[in-house]
């Protein structure tokens, strides 16, 4: 049982009162149903733990997909003052810039219905996935540095995509301030082989169909319509990102005494944003983030080629274009109104998506009239959602919304529950063709292991931080 | 005193008997050929953690606890088919930490890098020295071979979250959460 007290604020928000040495209160976005699930979870305590960190502004927040992580909860959002606050590698996560990208096509379900098996097989065979998989791009040391500095921009320059793709990628596909000199030889080594690989676990590539349009205006702006085929890619910075996180975490734990910060959990190890160690982490993290954007750009490019070849269609007929690319494991310097003043803050989103509203300058020009697309992948059976950021997110959640359904069962529980069942058969019955590298992955990632995506999305929709635009249903999925 | 030469690990340094046929249920890394000794096995259990994998490891001594943690890590990650594995290398590593818990995390970090960074499967771990802040271990292993080592799960990192090492009734107990 969670020992943290939750007080109801309204139908979709719960307050963790400021007690002990917490610097601010906590707020969890959840309805009654999700709140019930939290009773058996450690995650509210983790929200309270984050509230102990120096320089935290307003609240320690958690989105409705909140679940027990290490250090920060997954679904956690926390912003820190640039002068007095900290940056924490654990508040970003090992998979730096793990994120999603949604690709639209001019195809309809009728166009691909008979080709789904061919397409899925071709994707599965040609997109490297699974543990230890290596990509088709072999990077020289010089090129790898460029990847870390320029992210998706490097990929486009190298011929993997078009300039248009960068316009609809968060931050144009690269964070500034990346310094490859601050990335360890180990991280570089791990990254060299893995560009253009999907990874394992919950990472995936799905072919989906737009099932329902909830907001016509925004859907039109995003180029989405009912019955359309779209592709969702979920991947991150692979071994390079894991190693950067681990290297800096080790460093911050080692020097924890220097900062004099009392940590409720060592995994929350951090450094002041104003200190060299804090700045170095941000510069190394930016390298990981940029690598992830280049990775997703390569994965998309490969997908385009596979669609063209398998369907024997010209690029123009396919009409593939990037709707948007969001990251959901990141720390970024962004500006918000705090007590009537514009302030720069370091926003940690660990399993949370940026959700900027209409008019914000960071929203691509073509979407600025409606707001930033927010991509919410669901479990293999449920499909995904496209939302749009709302003004309330700027007031309440540092421009953030949820990032997925959120796990409900541990991997061991899921494996136990799925024993004797064929998850791929069950999914096939629901109209989803799945190809995965291992049966274990399928069991661990079975739909029941996740919270109900509709419930999670309903909370952010009702709370007014992001609004539903379209619901997508998966028809095919490849996994590591 | 530990006598060591050309990567040979002395039998008496092992708490568990060397591997022999018929004991394979309890033994994760059954080396056939090579050094002929297995990692000290059994006695670890997985506990539920929503997003990651929690692991409880037991050892009669601190040396055994650390060696078993290595075995648990590889058992969680890999399904090993029987068959000859080539022992490619033996090496000694020295790891430091600020206390015993930090030492365990740093030690497992190094071990995990052998796999994730160098595609090397540790099949044998012998802890020769241990204090609260320092460990020396001799590792032997073989290159990762997808035909022999089936990956069950990718472990991204060893975390500090929920970490504990306690003296149990008999010996030592550690709790570690791996990020997967």
XYZ file of C-alpha atoms in Angstrom:
660
model
C 0.000 0.000 0.000
C 1.168 3.444 -0.795
C 1.823 5.426 2.366
C 1.439 8.784 0.643
C -1.762 10.671 1.341
C -3.694 11.819 -1.719
C -6.287 14.592 -1.434
C -8.786 15.062 -4.191
C -8.554 18.471 -5.921
C -11.142 17.798 -8.627
C -12.328 14.939 -10.845
C -8.931 14.623 -12.529
C -6.347 15.843 -10.023
C -5.004 14.658 -6.666
C -2.804 16.607 -4.317
C 0.075 15.221 -2.283
C 0.314 17.769 0.556
C 3.714 19.252 1.283
C 5.083 17.485 4.344
C 8.477 16.959 5.966
C 11.279 18.316 3.848
C 9.260 18.382 0.626
C 9.878 21.743 -1.044
C 6.581 21.807 -2.951
C 3.392 19.706 -2.962
C 2.785 16.967 -5.530
C -0.066 16.781 -8.027
C -1.126 13.605 -9.826
C -3.475 13.740 -12.796
C -5.844 10.820 -12.353
C -9.549 10.023 -12.207
C -11.115 7.757 -9.568
C -10.387 4.638 -11.584
C -6.686 5.407 -12.028
C -6.405 6.580 -8.426
C -7.642 3.161 -7.316
C -4.825 1.521 -9.257
C -2.288 3.731 -7.496
C -3.208 2.251 -4.129
C -0.927 -0.672 -4.800
C 1.813 1.359 -6.347
C 4.975 3.009 -5.084
C 4.733 5.795 -7.644
C 2.927 8.446 -5.497
C 5.833 8.148 -3.065
C 8.192 8.793 -5.924
C 6.251 11.966 -6.808
C 6.764 13.069 -3.189
C 10.485 12.155 -3.349
C 11.018 14.382 -6.385
C 9.412 17.250 -4.431
C 12.468 17.144 -2.099
C 14.892 18.262 -4.799
C 16.295 21.819 -4.634
C 14.859 24.531 -6.828
C 11.745 22.605 -7.840
C 9.052 25.020 -9.041
C 5.318 24.916 -8.184
C 4.656 21.158 -7.980
C 6.135 17.735 -8.490
C 3.754 16.475 -11.171
C 2.664 13.142 -12.560
C 0.530 12.371 -15.591
C -2.268 9.745 -15.547
C 0.004 7.088 -17.060
C 2.059 7.287 -13.856
C 3.710 4.085 -12.692
C 6.524 2.940 -10.507
C 9.882 3.703 -12.087
C 13.338 4.083 -10.574
C 13.937 7.435 -8.888
C 11.421 9.641 -10.672
C 8.068 8.003 -11.376
C 7.339 7.241 -15.009
C 4.861 9.872 -16.143
C 6.668 12.423 -13.958
C 7.132 16.103 -14.799
C 9.251 18.471 -12.704
C 10.657 21.921 -13.491
C 13.676 23.455 -11.770
C 14.928 27.002 -11.331
C 18.073 27.680 -13.391
C 19.941 29.326 -10.495
C 18.872 27.245 -7.513
C 17.660 24.085 -9.193
C 19.151 20.812 -10.317
C 19.240 18.469 -13.260
C 18.956 14.732 -12.637
C 19.890 12.005 -15.149
C 17.353 9.749 -13.415
C 14.685 12.376 -14.134
C 15.309 11.897 -17.830
C 15.790 8.144 -17.812
C 18.277 5.776 -19.406
C 16.649 5.972 -22.808
C 17.360 9.645 -23.485
C 14.854 11.055 -25.967
C 12.848 7.917 -26.189
C 9.961 9.143 -28.295
C 7.408 8.664 -31.013
C 7.015 9.702 -34.566
C 3.834 9.526 -36.599
C 4.008 9.225 -40.372
C 0.918 9.852 -42.511
C 0.297 8.292 -45.923
C -2.191 8.801 -48.755
C -3.173 5.139 -48.449
C -6.445 3.823 -47.085
C -7.124 0.516 -45.392
C -8.521 -0.836 -48.677
C -5.189 -0.120 -50.410
C -3.121 -2.232 -48.025
C -5.581 -4.815 -46.729
C -4.210 -7.635 -48.872
C -0.610 -6.523 -48.461
C -0.409 -6.299 -44.689
C 1.406 -9.579 -44.328
C 3.941 -8.673 -47.016
C 4.468 -5.236 -45.540
C 4.872 -6.479 -42.003
C 7.261 -9.220 -43.075
C 9.327 -6.763 -45.112
C 9.440 -4.309 -42.202
C 10.366 -7.046 -39.763
C 13.130 -8.363 -42.001
C 14.613 -5.016 -42.942
C 14.352 -2.950 -39.813
C 16.861 -4.222 -37.286
C 15.218 -4.838 -33.925
C 15.924 -6.714 -30.750
C 18.795 -6.750 -28.320
C 22.238 -6.261 -29.779
C 20.948 -5.605 -33.285
C 23.146 -3.455 -35.453
C 22.106 -0.905 -38.026
C 22.894 -0.683 -41.710
C 24.653 2.612 -41.250
C 28.214 2.236 -40.082
C 29.418 5.490 -38.661
C 32.936 6.776 -38.790
C 34.087 8.609 -35.677
C 33.736 11.919 -37.467
C 30.215 11.142 -38.640
C 29.164 9.960 -35.228
C 30.202 13.290 -33.743
C 28.067 15.017 -36.339
C 25.107 12.788 -35.459
C 25.479 13.815 -31.826
C 25.676 17.495 -32.707
C 23.119 17.696 -35.477
C 20.627 14.891 -34.824
C 17.979 14.449 -37.506
C 19.593 17.296 -39.466
C 22.619 15.059 -40.013
C 20.332 12.271 -41.231
C 18.608 14.539 -43.743
C 21.958 15.899 -44.986
C 23.158 12.325 -45.408
C 20.182 11.613 -47.652
C 17.808 9.965 -45.182
C 14.737 12.146 -45.644
C 13.860 15.697 -46.560
C 14.129 19.127 -44.971
C 10.355 19.063 -44.551
C 10.769 16.249 -42.010
C 12.753 18.552 -39.744
C 9.994 21.162 -39.627
C 7.685 18.732 -37.906
C 10.227 17.262 -35.507
C 10.331 18.646 -31.959
C 13.177 21.187 -31.782
C 13.840 20.609 -35.473
C 15.423 17.254 -34.615
C 18.362 18.615 -32.596
C 18.942 20.304 -29.259
C 21.696 22.897 -29.255
C 24.631 22.732 -26.871
C 25.499 19.090 -27.579
C 29.165 18.403 -26.889
C 30.454 14.979 -28.031
C 33.642 15.534 -26.019
C 31.542 15.007 -22.904
C 30.319 11.590 -24.049
C 32.391 8.617 -22.861
C 34.258 6.264 -25.166
C 31.956 3.501 -23.961
C 28.845 5.396 -25.009
C 30.409 6.231 -28.382
C 31.303 2.579 -28.900
C 27.770 1.431 -28.139
C 26.265 4.082 -30.393
C 28.458 3.366 -33.386
C 26.693 0.137 -34.290
C 23.122 0.923 -33.396
C 21.951 3.844 -35.506
C 18.826 2.853 -37.414
C 17.776 0.101 -35.023
C 14.442 -0.127 -33.260
C 15.565 -1.747 -30.012
C 13.607 -4.117 -27.810
C 11.084 -4.092 -24.959
C 8.264 -1.634 -25.504
C 9.785 -0.153 -28.662
C 7.843 -0.850 -31.827
C 6.890 0.097 -35.339
C 3.185 -0.124 -36.118
C 0.984 0.277 -39.144
C -2.223 1.872 -37.920
C -5.484 3.075 -39.388
C -7.214 6.308 -38.320
C -10.304 4.944 -36.637
C -12.000 8.039 -35.363
C -11.600 11.787 -35.712
C -12.428 13.715 -32.542
C -11.405 17.223 -33.622
C -11.916 17.996 -37.334
C -9.985 21.273 -37.401
C -6.865 19.926 -35.732
C -7.058 16.648 -37.685
C -7.162 18.605 -40.923
C -4.183 20.685 -39.881
C -2.258 17.490 -39.039
C -3.329 15.915 -42.344
C -5.298 13.097 -40.723
C -8.592 11.643 -41.929
C -10.713 8.632 -41.099
C -9.663 5.367 -42.750
C -6.147 6.638 -43.524
C -3.073 4.454 -43.033
C -0.433 5.907 -40.730
C 2.786 4.571 -39.205
C 3.854 5.009 -35.587
C 7.495 4.529 -34.611
C 8.547 4.267 -30.950
C 12.291 4.185 -30.284
C 15.087 6.119 -28.608
C 18.816 6.620 -28.245
C 19.690 2.933 -27.795
C 22.870 1.930 -25.964
C 24.439 5.342 -26.420
C 21.720 7.020 -24.371
C 21.725 4.308 -21.669
C 25.464 4.665 -21.282
C 25.387 8.488 -21.069
C 22.746 8.294 -18.339
C 24.654 5.637 -16.444
C 28.004 7.446 -16.710
C 26.615 10.727 -15.375
C 24.513 9.052 -12.723
C 27.624 7.284 -11.411
C 29.478 10.589 -11.389
C 26.712 12.404 -9.535
C 26.352 9.636 -6.964
C 30.090 9.668 -6.418
C 30.080 13.402 -5.754
C 26.715 13.500 -3.989
C 28.244 14.791 -0.766
C 29.652 17.858 -2.509
C 26.212 19.202 -3.347
C 24.980 18.711 0.208
C 21.588 17.644 -1.147
C 19.811 15.087 1.014
C 18.450 12.472 -1.368
C 15.495 10.251 -0.415
C 16.660 7.805 -3.115
C 20.166 7.567 -4.613
C 18.662 7.183 -8.041
C 17.615 10.854 -7.747
C 21.293 11.878 -7.770
C 21.618 15.263 -9.373
C 23.817 18.296 -9.911
C 23.039 21.993 -9.750
C 22.146 23.415 -13.152
C 24.599 26.232 -12.513
C 27.489 23.826 -11.774
C 29.950 22.480 -14.372
C 28.731 18.937 -13.669
C 25.125 19.915 -14.300
C 26.020 21.758 -17.494
C 28.162 18.866 -18.702
C 25.319 16.426 -18.206
C 22.955 18.624 -20.230
C 25.527 18.834 -23.045
C 26.001 15.040 -23.009
C 22.258 14.441 -22.730
C 21.750 16.657 -25.803
C 24.074 14.263 -27.690
C 21.870 11.334 -26.666
C 18.722 13.245 -27.649
C 20.153 14.157 -31.048
C 21.233 10.579 -31.685
C 17.658 9.454 -30.968
C 16.230 11.933 -33.469
C 18.685 10.752 -36.125
C 17.711 7.190 -35.255
C 13.982 7.772 -35.701
C 14.672 9.700 -38.915
C 16.580 6.689 -40.265
C 13.861 4.299 -39.171
C 11.273 6.401 -40.975
C 13.384 6.606 -44.107
C 13.808 2.845 -44.161
C 10.055 2.416 -43.676
C 9.414 4.677 -46.674
C 11.715 2.569 -48.834
C 10.077 -0.652 -47.691
C 6.585 0.665 -48.441
C 7.670 1.845 -51.895
C 9.290 -1.461 -52.726
C 6.628 -3.760 -51.283
C 3.642 -1.869 -52.675
C 5.520 -0.960 -55.875
C 4.404 2.619 -55.549
C 6.168 5.887 -56.259
C 6.846 8.257 -53.339
C 4.237 10.651 -54.686
C 1.538 7.986 -54.728
C 2.354 6.941 -51.179
C 2.303 10.522 -49.947
C 4.323 9.648 -46.831
C 5.011 12.649 -44.636
C 6.007 13.164 -41.066
C 3.080 14.399 -38.961
C 5.253 14.950 -35.889
C 8.066 13.576 -33.764
C 7.972 14.018 -29.980
C 10.366 13.019 -27.261
C 9.084 11.753 -23.932
C 12.291 11.239 -21.894
C 14.118 14.540 -21.711
C 15.223 17.581 -19.706
C 14.925 20.860 -21.569
C 15.381 24.539 -20.889
C 12.023 26.138 -21.642
C 10.243 29.378 -20.671
C 7.091 29.614 -18.604
C 5.087 32.261 -16.789
C 5.819 31.955 -13.081
C 4.035 34.419 -10.837
C 3.516 36.832 -13.716
C 7.122 36.662 -14.922
C 8.656 34.768 -17.824
C 11.220 32.387 -16.397
C 13.584 29.885 -17.926
C 13.275 26.499 -16.241
C 14.759 23.061 -16.708
C 11.751 20.835 -17.337
C 12.243 17.112 -16.768
C 9.782 14.935 -18.640
C 10.258 11.315 -17.746
C 7.580 9.505 -19.656
C 5.721 12.698 -20.471
C 5.194 14.515 -23.761
C 5.494 18.200 -24.510
C 2.030 19.609 -25.259
C 2.337 23.215 -26.412
C -0.833 25.094 -27.330
C -1.766 27.094 -30.423
C 0.283 30.209 -30.964
C 3.457 28.981 -29.243
C 6.541 29.788 -31.310
C 7.974 26.281 -30.814
C 4.946 24.767 -32.587
C 5.667 24.232 -36.338
C 4.241 27.074 -38.434
C 1.768 24.791 -40.167
C 0.245 23.687 -36.853
C 0.550 26.957 -34.970
C -3.129 27.752 -35.433
C -4.233 24.579 -33.600
C -1.339 23.552 -31.343
C 1.385 20.907 -31.141
C 0.520 17.302 -31.989
C 0.866 15.060 -28.924
C 1.457 11.396 -29.794
C 0.272 8.809 -27.313
C 1.122 5.225 -28.217
C -1.001 2.566 -26.566
C -0.553 -1.143 -26.076
C -0.453 -3.494 -29.057
C -4.195 -4.109 -29.033
C -5.575 -0.667 -28.260
C -3.794 1.461 -30.814
C -2.806 5.044 -30.185
C -4.080 8.595 -29.871
C -3.162 11.908 -31.412
C -3.920 14.845 -29.137
C -3.225 18.556 -29.413
C -1.629 20.717 -26.709
C -3.840 23.194 -24.844
C -3.191 26.523 -23.050
C -3.901 24.942 -19.682
C -0.794 22.782 -20.074
C 1.278 25.984 -19.989
C -0.417 27.061 -16.765
C -0.446 23.743 -14.927
C 1.980 21.156 -16.306
C 4.928 23.074 -17.810
C 3.474 22.340 -21.233
C 3.285 18.579 -20.735
C 0.839 15.689 -21.116
C 0.942 11.903 -20.763
C 3.086 9.650 -22.981
C 1.297 6.305 -23.162
C -1.019 3.962 -21.346
C 1.412 3.232 -18.525
C 2.216 -0.216 -17.242
C -0.152 -1.871 -14.845
C 1.455 -5.271 -14.404
C 5.088 -6.025 -13.827
C 6.784 -7.991 -16.555
C 6.862 -11.091 -14.377
C 3.127 -10.787 -13.636
C 2.376 -10.386 -17.339
C 4.472 -13.421 -18.185
C 2.566 -15.412 -15.568
C -0.860 -14.266 -16.779
C -0.016 -15.031 -20.403
C 1.195 -18.552 -19.678
C -0.524 -21.095 -21.911
C -1.917 -18.372 -24.163
C -0.857 -17.284 -27.593
C -0.707 -13.512 -27.447
C 0.006 -13.238 -31.165
C -3.092 -15.359 -31.917
C -5.240 -13.226 -29.605
C -3.984 -10.082 -31.276
C -4.568 -11.600 -34.711
C -8.184 -12.183 -33.661
C -8.392 -8.463 -32.906
C -7.028 -7.691 -36.340
C -3.419 -6.978 -35.357
C -0.629 -8.883 -37.056
C 2.367 -9.021 -34.746
C 5.924 -10.045 -35.503
C 8.299 -10.035 -32.574
C 11.798 -11.237 -31.967
C 10.822 -13.209 -28.919
C 7.752 -14.743 -27.356
C 8.875 -13.251 -24.059
C 8.534 -9.723 -25.388
C 4.986 -10.461 -26.528
C 3.993 -11.791 -23.112
C 5.532 -8.882 -21.255
C 3.962 -6.380 -23.605
C 0.513 -8.000 -23.751
C -2.373 -5.471 -23.797
C -3.555 -6.449 -20.295
C -0.188 -5.412 -18.853
C -1.122 -1.797 -19.520
C -3.712 0.595 -18.149
C -6.703 1.332 -20.326
C -5.452 3.947 -22.794
C -8.914 5.499 -23.128
C -8.998 6.217 -19.373
C -5.547 7.797 -19.416
C -6.295 9.997 -22.416
C -9.706 10.958 -21.025
C -8.013 12.435 -17.951
C -5.698 14.781 -19.884
C -8.582 15.635 -22.233
C -10.967 16.498 -19.387
C -8.263 18.244 -17.387
C -7.788 20.444 -20.453
C -4.020 19.975 -20.912
C -4.323 18.178 -24.259
C -7.388 17.538 -26.403
C -8.257 14.424 -28.390
C -7.779 14.771 -32.145
C -7.805 11.233 -33.518
C -7.843 7.636 -32.395
C -5.666 5.172 -34.252
C -6.068 1.405 -34.384
C -3.063 -0.807 -34.983
C -3.267 -3.386 -37.735
C 0.316 -4.553 -37.689
C 3.184 -4.336 -35.247
C 6.846 -5.245 -35.295
C 8.827 -5.533 -32.082
C 12.288 -6.552 -30.978
C 46.358 -16.274 -0.189
C 45.103 -16.528 -3.686
C 47.422 -18.032 -6.142
C 46.650 -17.217 -9.676
C 48.442 -17.948 -12.853
C 47.469 -17.698 -16.509
C 43.837 -17.116 -15.640
C 43.430 -20.351 -13.719
C 41.161 -20.010 -10.771
C 41.908 -22.288 -7.890
C 39.286 -24.761 -6.943
C 39.257 -24.039 -3.235
C 38.299 -20.474 -3.888
C 34.880 -21.635 -5.026
C 32.129 -21.871 -2.493
C 30.049 -24.157 -4.654
C 31.420 -27.339 -6.137
C 32.458 -27.205 -9.749
C 29.859 -27.979 -12.335
C 29.128 -31.562 -13.130
C 26.366 -33.162 -15.151
C 23.115 -33.639 -13.322
C 23.309 -30.356 -11.480
C 22.119 -28.213 -14.324
C 18.833 -27.118 -12.757
C 20.720 -25.169 -10.201
C 23.522 -24.018 -12.324
C 23.079 -21.169 -14.684
C 26.380 -21.029 -16.370
C 27.524 -24.471 -17.066
C 30.881 -24.202 -18.596
C 31.829 -27.235 -20.567
C 35.466 -27.144 -21.326
C 37.564 -24.188 -20.488
C 37.999 -23.685 -16.821
C 35.399 -26.221 -15.971
C 33.943 -24.289 -13.071
C 30.570 -22.643 -12.989
C 29.472 -19.462 -11.343
C 28.133 -20.169 -7.874
C 24.480 -20.551 -8.570
C 20.907 -20.687 -7.306
C 19.268 -18.573 -4.658
C 18.043 -15.503 -6.355
C 14.463 -14.513 -6.869
C 12.632 -11.970 -8.923
C 10.217 -9.611 -7.194
C 7.555 -7.520 -8.865
C 8.341 -4.047 -10.022
C 5.929 -2.363 -12.435
C 8.328 -1.117 -15.073
C 11.554 -2.888 -14.309
C 12.882 -6.118 -12.841
C 13.603 -6.458 -9.165
C 15.955 -9.122 -7.976
C 16.742 -10.520 -4.547
C 20.073 -12.281 -4.250
C 21.450 -14.355 -1.382
C 24.972 -15.333 -0.500
C 26.676 -16.975 2.450
C 29.453 -14.451 2.271
C 29.883 -11.078 0.631
C 32.086 -12.696 -1.993
C 29.380 -15.203 -2.786
C 26.719 -12.487 -2.831
C 28.613 -10.487 -5.431
C 29.414 -13.502 -7.586
C 25.775 -14.618 -7.456
C 24.637 -11.166 -8.485
C 26.645 -11.584 -11.672
C 25.040 -14.962 -12.252
C 21.559 -13.518 -11.617
C 22.183 -10.696 -14.075
C 23.128 -13.091 -16.850
C 20.371 -15.535 -15.986
C 17.796 -12.759 -16.322
C 19.199 -11.676 -19.672
C 20.075 -14.925 -21.388
C 18.790 -18.393 -22.022
C 21.833 -20.517 -22.601
C 21.684 -23.525 -24.754
C 23.918 -26.352 -23.781
C 26.906 -26.910 -25.939
C 30.474 -25.995 -25.995
C 31.287 -22.421 -25.344
C 34.689 -21.191 -26.192
C 36.347 -19.526 -23.287
C 37.831 -16.604 -25.071
C 39.359 -14.687 -22.268
C 39.899 -14.368 -18.585
C 40.451 -11.064 -16.949
C 40.701 -9.500 -13.566
C 38.712 -6.414 -12.681
C 38.934 -4.043 -9.764
C 35.965 -1.865 -8.899
C 35.508 0.758 -6.185
C 32.448 2.194 -4.464
C 31.641 4.595 -1.653
C 30.006 1.820 0.404
C 28.978 -1.802 -0.059
C 25.754 -0.918 -1.899
C 27.464 1.512 -4.232
C 30.153 -1.107 -4.774
C 27.583 -3.680 -5.886
C 26.018 -1.261 -8.380
C 29.392 -0.207 -9.769
C 30.487 -3.835 -10.000
C 27.324 -4.898 -11.850
C 27.638 -1.843 -14.108
C 31.054 -3.029 -15.210
C 29.798 -6.551 -15.730
C 26.802 -5.331 -17.732
C 29.117 -3.315 -19.949
C 31.002 -6.491 -20.853
C 27.782 -7.715 -22.408
C 26.204 -4.520 -23.728
C 29.409 -2.861 -24.845
C 31.677 -5.740 -25.747
C 29.195 -8.537 -26.523
C 30.936 -10.746 -24.033
C 29.058 -13.268 -21.889
C 30.533 -13.747 -18.433
C 30.399 -17.418 -17.588
C 32.544 -17.479 -14.542
C 33.082 -14.989 -11.777
C 35.426 -15.442 -8.902
C 35.680 -12.793 -6.236
C 39.164 -12.836 -4.756
C 39.057 -9.745 -2.594
C 36.287 -7.686 -1.142
C 36.013 -4.840 1.342
C 33.201 -2.338 1.785
C 34.704 -0.101 -0.864
C 36.688 -2.331 -3.119
C 36.351 -5.582 -5.015
C 38.697 -7.645 -7.136
C 37.188 -10.356 -9.307
C 38.395 -12.698 -11.996
C 35.986 -13.145 -14.857
C 36.006 -15.539 -17.703
C 33.609 -15.630 -20.559
C 32.884 -16.169 -24.191
C 31.787 -13.970 -27.059
C 28.034 -13.509 -27.388
C 26.704 -15.965 -29.934
C 22.979 -15.675 -30.779
C 22.895 -19.396 -31.556
C 23.981 -20.286 -28.066
C 22.767 -17.378 -25.987
C 19.170 -16.508 -26.569
C 18.408 -13.048 -25.228
C 15.371 -13.120 -22.944
C 15.366 -9.487 -21.984
C 17.467 -6.416 -22.549
C 18.777 -4.956 -19.319
C 19.555 -1.314 -19.918
C 21.081 -0.510 -16.566
C 21.550 -1.370 -12.917
C 19.703 1.192 -10.779
C 20.139 2.519 -7.252
C 16.388 2.565 -6.726
C 15.250 0.400 -3.821
C 18.794 -0.884 -3.419
C 19.731 -2.633 -0.211
C 22.312 -5.068 1.118
C 21.499 -6.574 4.483
C 22.873 -9.232 6.733
C 20.398 -12.093 6.679
C 20.030 -14.878 9.262
C 22.622 -16.801 7.372
C 24.796 -14.703 5.167
C 23.801 -11.706 3.060
C 20.822 -10.530 1.051
C 20.807 -7.861 -1.673
C 17.914 -6.200 -3.484
C 18.617 -4.637 -6.858
C 16.326 -3.221 -9.551
C 17.403 -3.513 -13.161
C 16.050 -1.135 -15.764
C 14.694 -3.074 -18.716
